[in-house]
Tab-separated table of C-alpha atoms in Angstrom:
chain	number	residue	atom	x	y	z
A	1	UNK	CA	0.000	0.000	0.000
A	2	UNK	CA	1.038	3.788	-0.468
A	3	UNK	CA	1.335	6.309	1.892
A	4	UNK	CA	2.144	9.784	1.583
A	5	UNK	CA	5.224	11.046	3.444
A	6	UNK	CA	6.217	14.589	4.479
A	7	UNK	CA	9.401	15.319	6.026
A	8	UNK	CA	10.598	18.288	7.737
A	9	UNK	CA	13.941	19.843	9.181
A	10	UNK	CA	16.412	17.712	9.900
A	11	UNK	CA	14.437	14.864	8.960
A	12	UNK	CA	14.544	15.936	5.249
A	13	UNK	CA	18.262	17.179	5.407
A	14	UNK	CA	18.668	13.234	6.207
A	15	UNK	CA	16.601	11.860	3.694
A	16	UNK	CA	16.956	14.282	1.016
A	17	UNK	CA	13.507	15.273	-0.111
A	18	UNK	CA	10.467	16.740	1.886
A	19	UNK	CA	7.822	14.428	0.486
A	20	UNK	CA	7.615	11.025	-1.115
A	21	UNK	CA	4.891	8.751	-1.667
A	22	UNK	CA	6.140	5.275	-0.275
A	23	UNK	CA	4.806	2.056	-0.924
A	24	UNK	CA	5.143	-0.211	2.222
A	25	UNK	CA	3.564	-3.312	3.502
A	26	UNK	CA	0.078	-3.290	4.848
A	27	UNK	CA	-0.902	-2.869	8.339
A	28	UNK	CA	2.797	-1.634	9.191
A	29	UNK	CA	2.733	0.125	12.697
A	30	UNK	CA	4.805	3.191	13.358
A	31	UNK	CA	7.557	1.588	14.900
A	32	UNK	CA	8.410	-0.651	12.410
A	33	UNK	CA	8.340	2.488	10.061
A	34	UNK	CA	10.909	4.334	12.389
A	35	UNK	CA	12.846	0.980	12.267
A	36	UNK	CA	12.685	1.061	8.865
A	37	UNK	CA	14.248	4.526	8.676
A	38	UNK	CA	16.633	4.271	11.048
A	39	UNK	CA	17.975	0.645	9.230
A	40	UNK	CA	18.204	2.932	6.049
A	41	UNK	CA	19.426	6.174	7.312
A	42	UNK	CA	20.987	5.887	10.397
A	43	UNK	CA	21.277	9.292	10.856
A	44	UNK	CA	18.215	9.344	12.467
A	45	UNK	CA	19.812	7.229	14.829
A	46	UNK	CA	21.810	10.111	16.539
A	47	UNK	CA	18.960	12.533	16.648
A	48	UNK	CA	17.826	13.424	20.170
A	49	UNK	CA	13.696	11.625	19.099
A	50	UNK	CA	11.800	11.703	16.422
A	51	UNK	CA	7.721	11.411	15.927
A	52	UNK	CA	5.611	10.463	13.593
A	53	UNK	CA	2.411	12.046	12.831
A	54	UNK	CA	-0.279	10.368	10.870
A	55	UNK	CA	-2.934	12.844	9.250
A	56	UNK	CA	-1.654	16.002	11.444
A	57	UNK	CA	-2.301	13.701	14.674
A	58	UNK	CA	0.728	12.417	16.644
A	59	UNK	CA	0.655	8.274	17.256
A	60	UNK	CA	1.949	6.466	19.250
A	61	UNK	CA	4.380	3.525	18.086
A	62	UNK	CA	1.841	0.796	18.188
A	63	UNK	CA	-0.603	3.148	15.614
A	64	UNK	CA	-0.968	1.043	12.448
A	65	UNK	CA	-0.647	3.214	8.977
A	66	UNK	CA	-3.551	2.752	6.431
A	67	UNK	CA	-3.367	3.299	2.619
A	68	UNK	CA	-3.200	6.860	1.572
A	69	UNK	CA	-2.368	8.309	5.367
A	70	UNK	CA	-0.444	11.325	5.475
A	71	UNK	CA	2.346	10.369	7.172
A	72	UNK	CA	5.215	12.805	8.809
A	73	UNK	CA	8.488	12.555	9.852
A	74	UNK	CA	8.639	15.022	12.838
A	75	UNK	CA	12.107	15.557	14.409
A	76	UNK	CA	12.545	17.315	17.642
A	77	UNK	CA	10.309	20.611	17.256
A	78	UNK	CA	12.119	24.085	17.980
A	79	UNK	CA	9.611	26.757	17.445
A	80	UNK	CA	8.988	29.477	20.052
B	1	UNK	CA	-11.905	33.066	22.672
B	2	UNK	CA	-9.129	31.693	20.954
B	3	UNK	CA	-7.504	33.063	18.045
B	4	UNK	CA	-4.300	30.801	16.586
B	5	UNK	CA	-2.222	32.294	13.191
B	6	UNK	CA	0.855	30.910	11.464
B	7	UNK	CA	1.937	32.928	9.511
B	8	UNK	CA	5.115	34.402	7.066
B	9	UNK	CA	4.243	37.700	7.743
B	10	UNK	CA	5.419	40.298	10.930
B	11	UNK	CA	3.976	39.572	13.897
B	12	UNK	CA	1.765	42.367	15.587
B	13	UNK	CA	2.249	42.189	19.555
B	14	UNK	CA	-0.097	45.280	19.467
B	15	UNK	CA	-3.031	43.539	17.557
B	16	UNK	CA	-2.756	40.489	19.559
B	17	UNK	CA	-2.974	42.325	22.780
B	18	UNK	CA	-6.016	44.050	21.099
B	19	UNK	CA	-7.932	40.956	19.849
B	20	UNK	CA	-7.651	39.621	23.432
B	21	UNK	CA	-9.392	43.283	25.214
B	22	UNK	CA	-12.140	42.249	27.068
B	23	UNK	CA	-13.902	44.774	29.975
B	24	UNK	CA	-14.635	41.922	32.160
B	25	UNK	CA	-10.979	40.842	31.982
B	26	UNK	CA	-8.134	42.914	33.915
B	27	UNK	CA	-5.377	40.803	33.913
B	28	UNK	CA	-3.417	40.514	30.829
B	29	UNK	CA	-0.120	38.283	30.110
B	30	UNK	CA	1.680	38.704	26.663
B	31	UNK	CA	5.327	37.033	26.219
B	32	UNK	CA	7.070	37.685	22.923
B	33	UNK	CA	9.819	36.000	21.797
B	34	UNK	CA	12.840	37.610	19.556
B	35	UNK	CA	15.658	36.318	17.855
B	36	UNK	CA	18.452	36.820	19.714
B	37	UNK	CA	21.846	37.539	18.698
B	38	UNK	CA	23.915	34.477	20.334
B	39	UNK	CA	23.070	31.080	21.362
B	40	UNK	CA	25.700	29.775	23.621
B	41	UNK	CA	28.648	32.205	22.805
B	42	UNK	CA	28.203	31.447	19.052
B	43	UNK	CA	26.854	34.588	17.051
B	44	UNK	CA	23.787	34.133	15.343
B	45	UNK	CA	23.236	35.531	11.884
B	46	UNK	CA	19.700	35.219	11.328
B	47	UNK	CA	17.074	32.415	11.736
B	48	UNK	CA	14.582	29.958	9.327
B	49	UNK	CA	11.735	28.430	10.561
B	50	UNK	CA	9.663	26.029	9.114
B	51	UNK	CA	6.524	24.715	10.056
B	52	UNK	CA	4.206	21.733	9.001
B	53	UNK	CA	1.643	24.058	8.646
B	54	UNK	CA	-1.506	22.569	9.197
B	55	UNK	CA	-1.117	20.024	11.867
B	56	UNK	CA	1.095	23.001	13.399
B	57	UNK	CA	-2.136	25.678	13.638
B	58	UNK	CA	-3.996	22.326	14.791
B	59	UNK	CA	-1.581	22.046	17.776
B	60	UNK	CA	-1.607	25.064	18.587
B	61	UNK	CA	-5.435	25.307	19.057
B	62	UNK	CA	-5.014	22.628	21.232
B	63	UNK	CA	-2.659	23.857	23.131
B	64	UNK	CA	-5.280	26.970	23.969
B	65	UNK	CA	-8.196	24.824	24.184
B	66	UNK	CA	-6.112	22.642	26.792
B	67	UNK	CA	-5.295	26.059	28.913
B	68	UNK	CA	-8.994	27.511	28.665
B	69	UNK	CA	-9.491	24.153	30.454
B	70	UNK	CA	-6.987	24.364	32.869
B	71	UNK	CA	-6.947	27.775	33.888
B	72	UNK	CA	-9.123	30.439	34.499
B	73	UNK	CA	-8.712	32.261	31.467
B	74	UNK	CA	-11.069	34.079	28.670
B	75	UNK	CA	-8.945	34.569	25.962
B	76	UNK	CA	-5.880	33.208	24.479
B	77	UNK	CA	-4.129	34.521	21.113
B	78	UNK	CA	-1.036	32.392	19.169
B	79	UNK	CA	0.470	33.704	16.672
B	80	UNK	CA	3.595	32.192	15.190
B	81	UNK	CA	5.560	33.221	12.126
B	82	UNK	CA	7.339	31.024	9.464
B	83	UNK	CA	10.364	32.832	7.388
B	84	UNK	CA	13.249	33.944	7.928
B	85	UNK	CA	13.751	36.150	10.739
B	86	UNK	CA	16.317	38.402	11.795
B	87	UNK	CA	17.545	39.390	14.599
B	88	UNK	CA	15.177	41.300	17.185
B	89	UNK	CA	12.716	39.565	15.174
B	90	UNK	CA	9.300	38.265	16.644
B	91	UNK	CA	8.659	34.435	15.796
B	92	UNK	CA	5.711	34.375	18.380
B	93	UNK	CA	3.488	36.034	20.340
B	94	UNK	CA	0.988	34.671	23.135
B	95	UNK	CA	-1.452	37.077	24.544
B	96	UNK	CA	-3.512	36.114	27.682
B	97	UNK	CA	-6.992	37.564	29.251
B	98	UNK	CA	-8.574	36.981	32.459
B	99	UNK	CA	-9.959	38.150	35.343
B	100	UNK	CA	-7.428	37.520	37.815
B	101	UNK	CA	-3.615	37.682	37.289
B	102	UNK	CA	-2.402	34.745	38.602
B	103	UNK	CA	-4.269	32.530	36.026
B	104	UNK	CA	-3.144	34.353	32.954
B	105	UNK	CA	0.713	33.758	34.059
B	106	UNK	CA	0.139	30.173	34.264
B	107	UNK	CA	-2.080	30.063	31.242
B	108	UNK	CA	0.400	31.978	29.291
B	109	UNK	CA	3.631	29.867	30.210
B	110	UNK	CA	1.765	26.705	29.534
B	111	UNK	CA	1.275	27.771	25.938
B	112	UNK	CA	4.753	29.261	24.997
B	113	UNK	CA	5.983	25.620	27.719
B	114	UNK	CA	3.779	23.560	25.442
B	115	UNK	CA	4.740	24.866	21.817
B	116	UNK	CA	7.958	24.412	22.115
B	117	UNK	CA	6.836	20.525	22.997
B	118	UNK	CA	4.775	19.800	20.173
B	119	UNK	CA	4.404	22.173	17.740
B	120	UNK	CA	5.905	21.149	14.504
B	121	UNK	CA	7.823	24.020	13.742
B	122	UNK	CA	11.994	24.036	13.396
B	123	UNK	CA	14.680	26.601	13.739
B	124	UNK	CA	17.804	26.704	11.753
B	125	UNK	CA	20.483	29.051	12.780
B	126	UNK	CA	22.570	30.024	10.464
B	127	UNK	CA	25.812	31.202	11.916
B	128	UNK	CA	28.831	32.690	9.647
B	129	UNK	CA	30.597	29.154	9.963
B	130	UNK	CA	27.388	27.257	9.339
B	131	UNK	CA	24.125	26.071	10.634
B	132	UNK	CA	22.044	23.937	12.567
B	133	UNK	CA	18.586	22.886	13.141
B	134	UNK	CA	17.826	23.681	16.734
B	135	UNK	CA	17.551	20.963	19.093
B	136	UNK	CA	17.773	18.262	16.843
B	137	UNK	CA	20.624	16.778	18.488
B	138	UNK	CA	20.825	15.468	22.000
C	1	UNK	CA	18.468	48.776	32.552
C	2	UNK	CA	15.159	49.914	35.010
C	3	UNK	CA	12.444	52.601	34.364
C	4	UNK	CA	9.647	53.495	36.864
C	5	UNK	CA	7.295	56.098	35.895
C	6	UNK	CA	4.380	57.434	37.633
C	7	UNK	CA	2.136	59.295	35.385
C	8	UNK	CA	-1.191	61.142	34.872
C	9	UNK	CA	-1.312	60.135	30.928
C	10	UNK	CA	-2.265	57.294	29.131
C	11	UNK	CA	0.353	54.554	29.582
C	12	UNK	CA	1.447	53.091	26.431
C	13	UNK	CA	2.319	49.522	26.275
C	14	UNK	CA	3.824	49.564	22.959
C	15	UNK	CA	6.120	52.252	24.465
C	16	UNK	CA	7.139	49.893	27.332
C	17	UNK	CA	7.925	46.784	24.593
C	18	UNK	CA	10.090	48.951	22.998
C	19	UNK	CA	12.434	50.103	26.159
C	20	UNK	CA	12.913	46.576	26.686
C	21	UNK	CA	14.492	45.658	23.259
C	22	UNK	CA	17.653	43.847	23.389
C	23	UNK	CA	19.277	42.298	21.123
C	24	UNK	CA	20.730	39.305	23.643
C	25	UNK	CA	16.840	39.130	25.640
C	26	UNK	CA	14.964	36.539	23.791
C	27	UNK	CA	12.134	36.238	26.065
C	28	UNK	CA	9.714	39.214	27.155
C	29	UNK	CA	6.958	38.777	29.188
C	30	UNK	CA	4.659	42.064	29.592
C	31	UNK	CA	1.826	42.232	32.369
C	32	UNK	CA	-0.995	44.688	31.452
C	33	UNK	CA	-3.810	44.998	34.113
C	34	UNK	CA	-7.464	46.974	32.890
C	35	UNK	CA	-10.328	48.624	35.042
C	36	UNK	CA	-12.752	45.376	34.898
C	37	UNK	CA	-16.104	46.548	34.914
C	38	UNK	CA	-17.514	44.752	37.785
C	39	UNK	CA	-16.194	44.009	41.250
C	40	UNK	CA	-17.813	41.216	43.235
C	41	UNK	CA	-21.042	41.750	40.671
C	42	UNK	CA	-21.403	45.731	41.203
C	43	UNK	CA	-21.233	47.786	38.043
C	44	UNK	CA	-18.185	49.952	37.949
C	45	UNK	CA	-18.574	53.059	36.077
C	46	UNK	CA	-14.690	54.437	36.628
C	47	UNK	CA	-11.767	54.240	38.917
C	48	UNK	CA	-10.046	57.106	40.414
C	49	UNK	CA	-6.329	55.691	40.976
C	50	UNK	CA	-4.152	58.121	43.612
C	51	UNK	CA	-0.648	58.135	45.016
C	52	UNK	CA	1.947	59.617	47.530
C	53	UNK	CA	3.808	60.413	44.071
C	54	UNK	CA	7.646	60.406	45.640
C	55	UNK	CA	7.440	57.253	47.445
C	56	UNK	CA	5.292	55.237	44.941
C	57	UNK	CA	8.122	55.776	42.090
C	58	UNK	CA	10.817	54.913	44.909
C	59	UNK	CA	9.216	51.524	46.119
C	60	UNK	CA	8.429	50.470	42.732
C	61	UNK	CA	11.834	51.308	41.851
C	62	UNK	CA	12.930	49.283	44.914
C	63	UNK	CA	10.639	46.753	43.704
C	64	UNK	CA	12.098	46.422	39.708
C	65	UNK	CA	15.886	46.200	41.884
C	66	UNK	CA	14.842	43.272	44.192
C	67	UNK	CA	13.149	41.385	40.759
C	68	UNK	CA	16.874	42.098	39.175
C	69	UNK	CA	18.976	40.514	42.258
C	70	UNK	CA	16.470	37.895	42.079
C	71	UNK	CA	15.686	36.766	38.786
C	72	UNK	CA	18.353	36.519	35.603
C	73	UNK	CA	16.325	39.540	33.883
C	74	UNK	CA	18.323	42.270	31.937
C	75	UNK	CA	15.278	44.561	32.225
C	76	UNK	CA	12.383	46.197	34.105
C	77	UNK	CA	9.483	49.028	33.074
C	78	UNK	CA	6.832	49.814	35.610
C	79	UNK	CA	4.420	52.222	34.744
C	80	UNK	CA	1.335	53.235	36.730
C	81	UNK	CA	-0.915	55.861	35.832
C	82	UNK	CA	-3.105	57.844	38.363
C	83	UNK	CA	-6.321	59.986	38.008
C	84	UNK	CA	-9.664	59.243	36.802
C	85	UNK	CA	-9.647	55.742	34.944
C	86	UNK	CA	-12.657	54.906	32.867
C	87	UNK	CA	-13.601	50.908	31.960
C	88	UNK	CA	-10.855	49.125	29.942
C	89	UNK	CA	-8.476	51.854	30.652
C	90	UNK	CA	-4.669	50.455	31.428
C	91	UNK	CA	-3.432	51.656	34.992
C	92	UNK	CA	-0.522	49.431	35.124
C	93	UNK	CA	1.967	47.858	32.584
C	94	UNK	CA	4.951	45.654	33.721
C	95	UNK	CA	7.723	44.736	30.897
C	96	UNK	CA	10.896	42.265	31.748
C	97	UNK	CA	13.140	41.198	29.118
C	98	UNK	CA	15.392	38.192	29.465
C	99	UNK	CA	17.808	35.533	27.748
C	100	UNK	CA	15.324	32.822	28.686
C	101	UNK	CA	11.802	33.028	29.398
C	102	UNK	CA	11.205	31.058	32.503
C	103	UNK	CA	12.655	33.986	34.337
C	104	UNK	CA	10.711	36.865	32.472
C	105	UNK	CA	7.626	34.916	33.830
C	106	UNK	CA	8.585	34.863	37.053
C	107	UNK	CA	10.350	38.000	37.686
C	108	UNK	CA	6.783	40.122	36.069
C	109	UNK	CA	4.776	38.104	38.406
C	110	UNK	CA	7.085	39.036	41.342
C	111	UNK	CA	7.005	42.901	40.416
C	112	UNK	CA	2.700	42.771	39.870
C	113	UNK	CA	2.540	41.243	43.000
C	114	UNK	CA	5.086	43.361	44.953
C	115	UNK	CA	3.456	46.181	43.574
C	116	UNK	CA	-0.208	45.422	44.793
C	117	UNK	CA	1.446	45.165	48.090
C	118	UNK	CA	3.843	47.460	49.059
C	119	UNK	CA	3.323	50.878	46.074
C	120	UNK	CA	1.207	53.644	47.886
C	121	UNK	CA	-1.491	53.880	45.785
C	122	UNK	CA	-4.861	54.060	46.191
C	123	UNK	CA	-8.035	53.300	43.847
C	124	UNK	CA	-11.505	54.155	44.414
C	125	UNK	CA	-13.958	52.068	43.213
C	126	UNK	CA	-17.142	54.203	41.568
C	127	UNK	CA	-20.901	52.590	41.374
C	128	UNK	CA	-23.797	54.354	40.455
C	129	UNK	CA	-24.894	53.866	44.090
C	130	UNK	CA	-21.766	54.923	45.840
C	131	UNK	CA	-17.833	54.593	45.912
C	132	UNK	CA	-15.609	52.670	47.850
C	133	UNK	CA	-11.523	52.441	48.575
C	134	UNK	CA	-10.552	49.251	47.461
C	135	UNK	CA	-8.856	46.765	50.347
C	136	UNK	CA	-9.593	49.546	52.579
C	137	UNK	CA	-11.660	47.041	55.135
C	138	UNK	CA	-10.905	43.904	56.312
D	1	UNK	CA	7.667	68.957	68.136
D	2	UNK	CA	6.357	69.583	64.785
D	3	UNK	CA	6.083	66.734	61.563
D	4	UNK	CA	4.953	67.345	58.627
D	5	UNK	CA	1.774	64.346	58.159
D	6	UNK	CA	0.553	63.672	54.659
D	7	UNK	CA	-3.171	61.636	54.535
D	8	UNK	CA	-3.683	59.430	51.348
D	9	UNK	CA	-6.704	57.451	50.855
D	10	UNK	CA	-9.403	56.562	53.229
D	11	UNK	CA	-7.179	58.058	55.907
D	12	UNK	CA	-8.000	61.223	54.049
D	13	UNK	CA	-11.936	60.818	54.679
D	14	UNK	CA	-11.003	59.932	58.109
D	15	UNK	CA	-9.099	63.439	59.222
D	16	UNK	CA	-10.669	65.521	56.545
D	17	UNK	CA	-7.438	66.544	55.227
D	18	UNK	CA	-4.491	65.854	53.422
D	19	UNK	CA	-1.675	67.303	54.910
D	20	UNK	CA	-1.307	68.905	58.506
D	21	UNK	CA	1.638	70.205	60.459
D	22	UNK	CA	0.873	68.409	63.372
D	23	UNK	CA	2.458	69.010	66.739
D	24	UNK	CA	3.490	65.848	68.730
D	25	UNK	CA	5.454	65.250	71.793
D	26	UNK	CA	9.323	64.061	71.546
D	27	UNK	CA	10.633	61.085	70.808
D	28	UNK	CA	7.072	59.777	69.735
D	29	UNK	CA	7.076	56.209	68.176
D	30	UNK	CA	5.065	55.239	65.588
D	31	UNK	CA	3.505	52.913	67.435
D	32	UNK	CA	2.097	55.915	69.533
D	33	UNK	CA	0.938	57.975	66.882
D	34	UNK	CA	-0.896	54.796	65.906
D	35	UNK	CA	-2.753	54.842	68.688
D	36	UNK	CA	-3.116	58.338	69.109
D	37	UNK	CA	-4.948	58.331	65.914
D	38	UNK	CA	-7.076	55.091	66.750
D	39	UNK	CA	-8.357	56.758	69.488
D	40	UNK	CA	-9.100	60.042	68.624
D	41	UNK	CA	-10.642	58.680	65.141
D	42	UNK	CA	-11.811	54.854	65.901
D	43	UNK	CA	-12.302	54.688	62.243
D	44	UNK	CA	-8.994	53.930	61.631
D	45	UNK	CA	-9.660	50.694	63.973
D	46	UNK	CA	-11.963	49.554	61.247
D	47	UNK	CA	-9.368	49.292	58.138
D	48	UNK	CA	-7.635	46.166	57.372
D	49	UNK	CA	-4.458	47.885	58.703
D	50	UNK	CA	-2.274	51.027	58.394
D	51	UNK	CA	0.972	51.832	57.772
D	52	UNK	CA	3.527	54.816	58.231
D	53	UNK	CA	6.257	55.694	56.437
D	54	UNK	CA	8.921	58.551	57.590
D	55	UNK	CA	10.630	60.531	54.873
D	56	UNK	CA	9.283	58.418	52.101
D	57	UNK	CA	10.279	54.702	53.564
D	58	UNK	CA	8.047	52.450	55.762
D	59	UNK	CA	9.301	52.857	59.041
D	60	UNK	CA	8.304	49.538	62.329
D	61	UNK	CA	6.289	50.945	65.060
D	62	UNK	CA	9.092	51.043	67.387
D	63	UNK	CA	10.902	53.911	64.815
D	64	UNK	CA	11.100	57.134	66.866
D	65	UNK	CA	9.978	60.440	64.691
D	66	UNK	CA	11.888	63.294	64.787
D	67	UNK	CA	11.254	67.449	64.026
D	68	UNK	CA	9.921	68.151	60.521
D	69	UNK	CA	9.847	64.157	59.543
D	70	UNK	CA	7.563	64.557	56.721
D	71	UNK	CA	5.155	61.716	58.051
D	72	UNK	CA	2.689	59.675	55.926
D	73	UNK	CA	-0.600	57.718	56.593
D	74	UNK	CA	-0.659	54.551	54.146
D	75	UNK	CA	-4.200	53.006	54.399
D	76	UNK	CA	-4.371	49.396	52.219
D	77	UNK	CA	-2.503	50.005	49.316
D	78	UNK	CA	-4.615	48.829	46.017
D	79	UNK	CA	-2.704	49.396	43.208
D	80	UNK	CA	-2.133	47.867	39.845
């Protein structure tokens, strides 16, 4: 299935684009998609956290990803 | 009330203090945050921040509906700007109403507290050696 | 850098913002306090605010030193008008500046609150049935 | 002795004026002006409290006034 990914900050710095539409299997959950990242880019590895966000709503790691969610890759926020 | 703005353009400290007037309210809070010049010893040149912008204004609603709850407040204003921003700068401004004081300190330190939590939105400083995203790295 | 003024014109907040720029202060936290218009459910129609003028500008002077030696704050403005204060009116407006926010909070919450106890000054409350002085009784 | 007492407030209302050379005996403390004015104007029982400052500062009731202290009456303060 596809989802849609947006990445911002750091996040994008690491994988080189801000948004991507990735196939992956179905019913993966959150952490195996920060698994997944971290396996391929382990960059993300030495970041203080990162979060995912699945249509503008944090999850938790156990959240499982449908087709077509907008999915982002939210490194430590620094606003303010 | 709550108003909540991202936004690219200057932020107005005077027109959120004015959307948050209220005659029944006579305790007002308003922190604004610059760009300052330094962050530990290292001179900053300027700042870019980026935000996820809709999940960031939805966070940021929260965030006020979540101290309306908690505290005895009536209104709450966030505005946050996107850009680059030099220094002296605002990048936000939270504006607090209430009756009484004591609540619209608390209410207003839990929101500026809170966004810097969860609010997607990321700093880059960009020094004359370089840059860095803010707090990305432990 | 400290300023105290005690003054019969309308205070201007923007004014106070602005003495409080600084370049190395990223966090400013400005208190603002209104004539509500009700107390305990009467109807206010105005507030007369007065003062013993010398000694009001040297305690909240006293006051703005004590927040320094406190609190890491690089700056202080207390103004406080006096006279005849109609609804929404501002009689007070408290800026700090600082590197980091935490203490802006607490060192404007300190100088509100030193204020209300310690600044001779006096506000009469007007109804349409009668006036009162304000924390005059037990 | 002679001071110099300024009235603010409800203490104003209470004397009926606002400033009054007033002659007092030597070496009067505060604490016996207090009650000097207590008695003579039992309103001033009635506030919350009352202070006096000497020459500007608050000044303990055991402070002793001295010729031409200019001497003020601070009923609850309430500003802000």
């Amino acid at each position: 299935m596809k989802i849609n990914l947006l990445v911002f900050g750091i996040a994008r710095d690491i994988l080189g684009y801000a948004q991507h539409e990735m196939s992956i299997q179905s019913d993966m959950r959150i952490q195996d998609l920060k698994h997944k990242l971290s396996e391929e880019y382990p960059d993300f590895k030495k970041l203080a956290k990162f979060d995912i966000a699945v249509n503008q709503e944090y999850q938790e790691d156990s959240f499982v990803l449908s087709e077509r969610d907008e999915v982002a890759i939210i490194p430590p926020v620094s606003g303010g | 009330m709550i108003n909540v703005k991202l936004t690219i353009d200057p932020l107005s400290v005077t027109a959120c203090e004015k959307m948050i007037e209220d005659d029944q309210a006579g305790g007002h809070v308003v922190f604004i945050g610059t760009v300052r010049n330094h962050t530990s010893s290292k001179k900053v040149l300027f700042l870019d921040f980026e935000a996820y912008g809709p999940m960031a204004e939805k966070e940021m609603h929260k965030i006020a509906e979540r101290a309306l709850s908690k505290f005895e407040v009536k209104h709450i204003v966030i505005h946050h700007r996107v850009g680059q921003l030099e220094i002296g700068e605002i990048p936000v401004v939270i504006a607090v109403a209430s009756a009484h004081r004591k609540a619209a300190f608390r209410a207003c330190e839990y929101c500026i507290d809170s966004l810097k939590e969860t609010v997607p939105i990321w700093k880059k400083e960009h020094f004359e050696d370089g840059e860095v995203w803010v707090a990305a790295h432990p």
